[in-house]
Amino acid sequence: MKHLLDIADLSREEIIGLMDEADNFRRALEGREIKKLPTLRGSTVFTLFYENSTRTRSSFETAGKWMSADVINISASSSSVAKGESLKDTGETITAVGADAIIIRHPSSGAARHLADQLDAEGRATHVINAGDGRHQHPTQALLDAVTMRQRLGHVEGLRVAIVGDCLHSRVVRSNVDLLTKLGAQVVLVAPPTLLPVAVENWPVEVSYDFDAEVAKADVVMMLRVQAERMHGGFFPSHREYAALYGLSKERAARMKDTAIVMHPGPMLRGMEINYAVADAPHTAVLQQVHNGVHVRMAVLHTLLSHGGDVAAATAGPSTTESAEA
Ligand code: NCD
């Protein structure tokens, strides 16, 4: 694996390897006063974001910096993209500046692969990491979600995961369905018919329109943001009706299994998808997801940049703890 573009490109073993490596990084950093490993000293990583982001960009940047890489952030709105430069030219420019890896977020599905194909065709060594492309994929989000489930519930295999809300426009749902089914979890998508993906009957999931029926059965209730920026037209009658049918209210949360957890990729729309108090309750793992995101992104950067994408070699190599002592 030269790039990380799509969960479909990863085997079950590679997924588990990256999750284990994320745990190794967490342990290596735990309790350290100075969060700085020498792992990627001398590497240069660019983030190239054509969409807004708080969590994903800052955690990639933190991941790179905690491993001593130089991290440069480029936002479409403040770069030459705003002057009309193409993705190809921007990618080539960044590579010419000296990028060893480009972490890209883009509103078009397929943009990350397009960039990777262009750079490969020119024989560039630059790694491309997909940080979210349109409705298509967000692989590091699915990895950090799985790490969080494993931390909270001990395993991923056999879990029943209800993914609730705007599945149509969500790249988080696509990456999660791919990853969770590879690891043997059972996924049910809960959404109004207008917010289910086209041809969902061909997906390896169950589908339900009835959140009340599903909430008590799930081990994980993963809420999705309503992606207003990708909606043109009315997908549901009103916010109030959406919240009543598909919001995680206090009453619904009270019907969850005692052991079940609530997840959300963020940003949360409190009061709409999720009740204010439920969002802050102990069974809600949202901030743990964010924290795990840093370690997952360290694992991905380390695997691609130090081991050419060979997950087995990355996990077998000099342990992150050893390199921490270096
Ligand atoms: C998600 C995204 O951008 O796909 N956010 C994130 O990366 N944590 C979900 C969203 O924006 O709703």
Coordinates of C-alpha atoms and ligand atoms in Angstrom, one line a residue:
M1 CA 0.0 0.0 0.0
K2 CA 1.7 3.2 -1.2
H3 CA -1.4 5.4 -0.4
L4 CA -4.3 5.2 2.0
L5 CA -7.3 6.0 -0.2
D6 CA -10.1 3.5 0.6
I7 CA -10.8 0.9 3.3
A8 CA -11.5 -1.5 0.5
D9 CA -7.8 -1.5 -0.3
L10 CA -6.9 -2.9 3.2
S11 CA -7.1 -6.5 4.2
R12 CA -8.5 -7.5 7.6
E13 CA -4.9 -8.1 8.8
E14 CA -3.8 -4.7 7.7
I15 CA -6.7 -3.1 9.4
I16 CA -6.0 -4.9 12.7
G17 CA -2.2 -4.1 12.2
L18 CA -3.0 -0.4 11.9
M19 CA -5.3 -0.5 15.0
D20 CA -2.6 -2.3 17.0
E21 CA 0.0 0.2 15.9
A22 CA -2.3 3.1 17.0
D23 CA -2.4 1.4 20.4
N24 CA 1.4 1.1 20.4
F25 CA 1.7 4.9 19.8
R26 CA -0.9 5.6 22.6
R27 CA 1.1 3.5 25.0
A28 CA 4.4 5.0 23.9
L29 CA 3.1 8.5 24.6
E30 CA 1.1 7.9 27.7
G31 CA 2.4 9.7 30.7
R32 CA 5.3 11.3 28.7
E33 CA 5.8 14.9 29.5
I34 CA 7.3 15.7 26.1
K35 CA 5.2 14.3 23.4
K36 CA 7.8 14.0 20.7
L37 CA 9.1 10.8 19.1
P38 CA 11.9 10.9 16.5
T39 CA 10.0 8.5 14.2
L40 CA 9.5 10.8 11.2
R41 CA 12.4 13.2 11.6
G42 CA 13.3 14.7 8.2
S43 CA 9.9 13.9 6.6
T44 CA 7.7 16.6 5.2
V45 CA 3.9 16.2 5.3
F46 CA 1.4 18.5 3.7
T47 CA -2.3 18.8 4.6
L48 CA -4.3 20.0 1.6
F49 CA -7.9 20.8 2.6
Y50 CA -10.6 21.9 0.2
E51 CA -13.2 21.6 2.9
N52 CA -13.5 22.8 6.5
S53 CA -12.2 20.6 9.2
T54 CA -11.4 20.9 12.9
R55 CA -10.7 17.3 14.1
T56 CA -9.2 15.6 11.1
R57 CA -6.8 18.3 10.1
S58 CA -5.6 19.2 13.6
S59 CA -5.1 15.5 14.5
F60 CA -3.1 14.8 11.3
E61 CA -1.0 17.8 12.1
T62 CA -0.5 16.7 15.7
A63 CA 0.3 13.2 14.6
G64 CA 3.0 14.4 12.3
K65 CA 4.4 16.8 14.8
W66 CA 4.5 14.2 17.6
M67 CA 6.7 12.1 15.3
S68 CA 8.9 15.1 14.5
A69 CA 7.8 15.5 10.9
D70 CA 7.6 19.0 9.4
V71 CA 3.9 19.6 8.8
I72 CA 2.6 22.3 6.4
N73 CA -1.1 23.1 6.1
I74 CA -2.7 24.4 3.0
S75 CA -6.3 25.5 2.8
A76 CA -8.0 25.9 -0.6
S77 CA -9.5 29.2 0.5
S78 CA -6.1 30.8 1.2
S79 CA -4.0 29.1 -1.5
S80 CA -3.7 29.5 -5.3
V81 CA -6.7 27.1 -5.6
A82 CA -8.8 30.3 -5.0
K83 CA -7.1 31.7 -8.1
G84 CA -8.3 28.7 -10.2
E85 CA -5.4 26.3 -9.9
S86 CA -6.3 22.6 -10.7
L87 CA -5.9 19.8 -8.2
K88 CA -3.2 18.3 -10.5
D89 CA -1.1 21.5 -10.6
T90 CA -1.5 22.1 -6.8
G91 CA -0.5 18.5 -6.1
E92 CA 2.6 18.7 -8.4
T93 CA 3.5 22.0 -6.8
I94 CA 3.4 20.7 -3.3
T95 CA 5.4 17.7 -4.4
A96 CA 8.0 20.0 -6.0
V97 CA 8.2 21.9 -2.8
G98 CA 9.2 18.7 -1.1
A99 CA 6.1 16.8 0.2
D100 CA 6.7 13.2 1.2
A101 CA 3.0 12.8 1.9
I102 CA -0.1 14.8 1.0
I103 CA -3.2 14.4 3.2
I104 CA -6.1 15.6 1.1
R105 CA -9.7 16.4 1.9
H106 CA -11.9 17.3 -1.1
P107 CA -15.6 17.7 -1.8
S108 CA -15.5 15.5 -4.9
S109 CA -15.7 11.7 -4.5
G110 CA -12.6 10.2 -6.1
A111 CA -10.4 13.3 -5.7
A112 CA -7.8 11.5 -3.5
R113 CA -7.4 8.6 -6.0
H114 CA -7.2 11.1 -8.8
L115 CA -4.3 12.9 -7.2
A116 CA -2.6 9.6 -6.3
D117 CA -2.9 8.4 -9.9
Q118 CA -1.5 11.7 -11.3
L119 CA 1.5 11.5 -9.0
D120 CA 2.1 7.8 -9.7
A121 CA 1.9 8.4 -13.4
E122 CA 4.7 11.0 -13.1
G123 CA 6.8 8.5 -11.0
R124 CA 6.6 10.5 -7.8
A125 CA 7.3 8.8 -4.5
T126 CA 4.7 11.0 -2.7
H127 CA 2.2 9.2 -0.5
V128 CA -1.5 10.3 -0.7
I129 CA -3.8 9.9 2.3
N130 CA -7.5 10.4 1.9
A131 CA -8.9 12.6 4.7
G132 CA -12.4 12.6 3.2
D133 CA -13.4 12.8 -0.4
G134 CA -17.0 13.8 -1.0
R135 CA -19.5 11.1 0.0
H136 CA -17.0 8.4 -0.8
Q137 CA -14.4 7.5 1.9
H138 CA -12.8 8.6 5.1
P139 CA -10.6 5.7 6.0
T140 CA -8.8 7.1 9.1
Q141 CA -12.2 7.9 10.6
A142 CA -13.3 4.3 10.3
L143 CA -10.0 3.1 11.8
L144 CA -10.3 5.5 14.8
D145 CA -13.9 4.4 15.3
A146 CA -12.9 0.7 15.4
V147 CA -10.1 1.5 17.8
T148 CA -12.6 3.3 20.1
M149 CA -15.0 0.3 19.9
R150 CA -12.3 -2.1 20.8
Q151 CA -11.2 0.0 23.7
R152 CA -14.7 0.5 25.1
L153 CA -16.2 -2.9 24.3
G154 CA -13.1 -5.2 24.1
H155 CA -13.7 -6.3 20.5
V156 CA -15.3 -5.4 17.2
E157 CA -16.3 -8.8 15.9
G158 CA -19.9 -9.6 16.7
L159 CA -20.9 -6.1 17.7
R160 CA -24.2 -4.8 16.4
V161 CA -23.5 -1.2 15.2
A162 CA -26.5 1.1 14.3
I163 CA -25.4 3.9 12.1
V164 CA -28.1 6.6 12.3
G165 CA -28.9 9.6 10.1
D166 CA -27.7 11.0 6.9
C167 CA -26.2 7.9 5.3
L168 CA -26.7 9.2 1.8
H169 CA -24.1 12.0 2.0
S170 CA -21.8 10.3 4.5
R171 CA -18.3 9.1 3.7
V172 CA -18.0 8.0 7.3
V173 CA -20.7 5.5 6.7
R174 CA -19.1 4.0 3.6
S175 CA -15.7 3.6 5.3
N176 CA -17.3 2.2 8.4
V177 CA -19.4 -0.3 6.6
D178 CA -16.4 -1.6 4.7
L179 CA -14.2 -1.8 7.9
L180 CA -16.8 -3.2 10.3
T181 CA -18.0 -5.9 8.0
K182 CA -14.4 -6.9 7.3
L183 CA -13.9 -7.3 11.1
G184 CA -17.1 -9.3 11.5
A185 CA -19.5 -6.7 13.0
Q186 CA -23.1 -6.5 12.1
V187 CA -24.2 -3.1 10.7
V188 CA -27.7 -1.6 10.5
L189 CA -28.3 1.7 8.8
V190 CA -31.1 3.7 10.3
A191 CA -32.4 6.6 8.2
P192 CA -35.4 8.0 6.5
P193 CA -35.7 6.5 3.0
T194 CA -34.6 9.8 1.4
L195 CA -31.3 9.7 3.3
L196 CA -30.3 6.1 2.5
P197 CA -27.6 5.5 -0.2
V198 CA -28.6 4.6 -3.7
A199 CA -28.6 0.7 -4.2
V200 CA -28.2 0.2 -0.4
E201 CA -29.9 -3.3 -1.0
N202 CA -26.5 -4.4 -2.4
W203 CA -24.6 -3.3 0.7
P204 CA -23.7 -5.9 3.4
V205 CA -26.0 -4.2 5.9
E206 CA -29.5 -4.3 7.3
V207 CA -31.7 -1.2 6.8
S208 CA -34.3 0.2 9.2
Y209 CA -36.5 3.3 9.3
D210 CA -37.4 2.7 12.9
F211 CA -34.8 4.1 15.3
D212 CA -36.9 3.1 18.4
A213 CA -36.8 -0.5 17.3
E214 CA -33.0 -0.5 16.8
V215 CA -31.8 1.6 19.7
A216 CA -32.3 -1.1 22.3
K217 CA -30.5 -3.8 20.2
A218 CA -27.3 -2.0 19.4
D219 CA -23.9 -2.3 21.0
V220 CA -22.9 0.9 19.3
V221 CA -25.2 3.8 18.3
M222 CA -23.2 5.9 15.8
M223 CA -24.9 9.1 15.0
L224 CA -24.1 11.0 11.8
R225 CA -24.3 14.7 11.0
V226 CA -26.9 15.9 8.7
Q227 CA -24.7 17.1 5.8
A228 CA -26.6 20.3 4.8
E229 CA -23.7 21.4 2.6
R230 CA -24.2 18.4 0.3
M231 CA -28.0 18.7 0.2
H232 CA -29.8 20.5 -2.7
G233 CA -33.5 20.3 -2.0
G234 CA -35.6 18.9 0.8
F235 CA -34.6 15.5 2.1
F236 CA -36.9 15.7 5.2
P237 CA -39.9 17.9 6.0
S238 CA -38.4 19.8 8.9
H239 CA -35.5 19.8 11.5
R240 CA -38.1 19.2 14.1
E241 CA -39.5 16.1 12.5
Y242 CA -36.0 14.8 11.8
A243 CA -35.1 15.2 15.4
A244 CA -38.3 13.5 16.6
L245 CA -37.8 10.5 14.4
Y246 CA -34.0 10.1 14.1
G247 CA -32.5 12.2 16.9
L248 CA -30.9 10.5 19.9
S249 CA -33.1 11.9 22.6
K250 CA -32.8 11.2 26.3
E251 CA -35.7 8.8 26.1
R252 CA -34.1 6.8 23.3
A253 CA -30.7 6.9 25.0
A254 CA -32.3 5.5 28.2
R255 CA -33.4 2.4 26.2
M256 CA -29.9 1.5 25.1
K257 CA -28.2 -1.6 26.5
D258 CA -26.3 -0.8 29.7
T259 CA -23.0 -1.6 28.0
A260 CA -23.8 0.2 24.7
I261 CA -21.9 3.3 23.7
V262 CA -22.7 6.4 21.6
M263 CA -20.4 7.6 18.9
H264 CA -20.4 10.6 16.5
P265 CA -17.6 11.6 14.1
G266 CA -18.3 15.3 14.8
P267 CA -19.1 18.0 14.3
M268 CA -22.3 17.3 16.3
L269 CA -25.4 19.2 15.8
R270 CA -26.7 19.2 19.4
G271 CA -30.5 19.5 19.7
M272 CA -31.0 18.0 16.2
E273 CA -29.1 14.7 15.9
I274 CA -28.3 14.3 19.6
N275 CA -29.7 15.7 22.8
Y276 CA -27.4 18.1 24.7
A277 CA -27.1 15.9 27.8
V278 CA -26.7 12.6 25.9
A279 CA -23.8 14.2 24.0
D280 CA -22.0 14.7 27.3
A281 CA -23.0 11.5 29.1
P282 CA -20.4 8.9 30.1
H283 CA -21.5 6.4 27.6
T284 CA -20.7 8.8 24.8
A285 CA -17.3 8.3 23.3
V286 CA -17.0 11.3 21.1
L287 CA -13.9 12.8 22.7
Q288 CA -12.2 9.4 23.0
Q289 CA -12.8 9.1 19.2
V290 CA -11.0 12.4 18.7
H291 CA -8.1 11.4 20.9
N292 CA -7.7 8.0 19.2
G293 CA -7.7 9.8 15.9
V294 CA -4.2 11.2 16.7
H295 CA -2.8 7.7 17.3
V296 CA -4.4 6.2 14.3
R297 CA -3.0 9.0 12.1
M298 CA 0.4 8.4 13.6
A299 CA 0.1 4.7 12.7
V300 CA -0.8 5.5 9.2
L301 CA 1.9 8.1 8.6
H302 CA 4.5 5.9 10.2
T303 CA 3.4 2.9 8.1
L304 CA 3.4 4.8 4.8
L305 CA 6.5 6.9 5.4
S306 CA 8.8 4.6 7.3
H307 CA 7.7 1.2 5.9
G308 CA 6.4 2.0 2.4
G309 CA 2.9 1.0 3.5
D310 CA 3.9 -2.5 4.7
V311 CA 1.7 -2.8 7.8
A312 CA 3.3 -6.1 9.0
A313 CA 6.8 -4.5 8.8
A314 CA 5.6 -1.4 10.6
T315 CA 4.2 -3.3 13.5
A316 CA 7.2 -5.7 13.6
G317 CA 9.8 -3.0 13.3
P318 CA 11.7 -1.3 16.1
S319 CA 8.9 -0.6 18.6
T320 CA 7.6 2.9 19.0
T321 CA 8.6 2.7 22.6
E322 CA 12.2 2.0 21.7
S323 CA 12.2 4.9 19.2
A324 CA 10.7 7.1 22.0
E325 CA 13.8 6.4 24.0
A326 CA 16.2 7.3 21.1
Ligands
NCD1 C1 -16.8 14.0 9.2 C2 -16.4 14.3 7.8 O1 -15.9 15.4 7.5 O2 -16.6 13.4 7.0 N1 -16.1 14.7 10.1 C3 -14.9 14.2 10.6 O3 -14.0 14.1 9.8 N2 -14.7 13.9 11.8 C4 -18.2 14.0 9.4 C5 -19.0 15.2 9.1 O4 -18.5 16.2 8.7 O5 -20.2 15.2 9.4

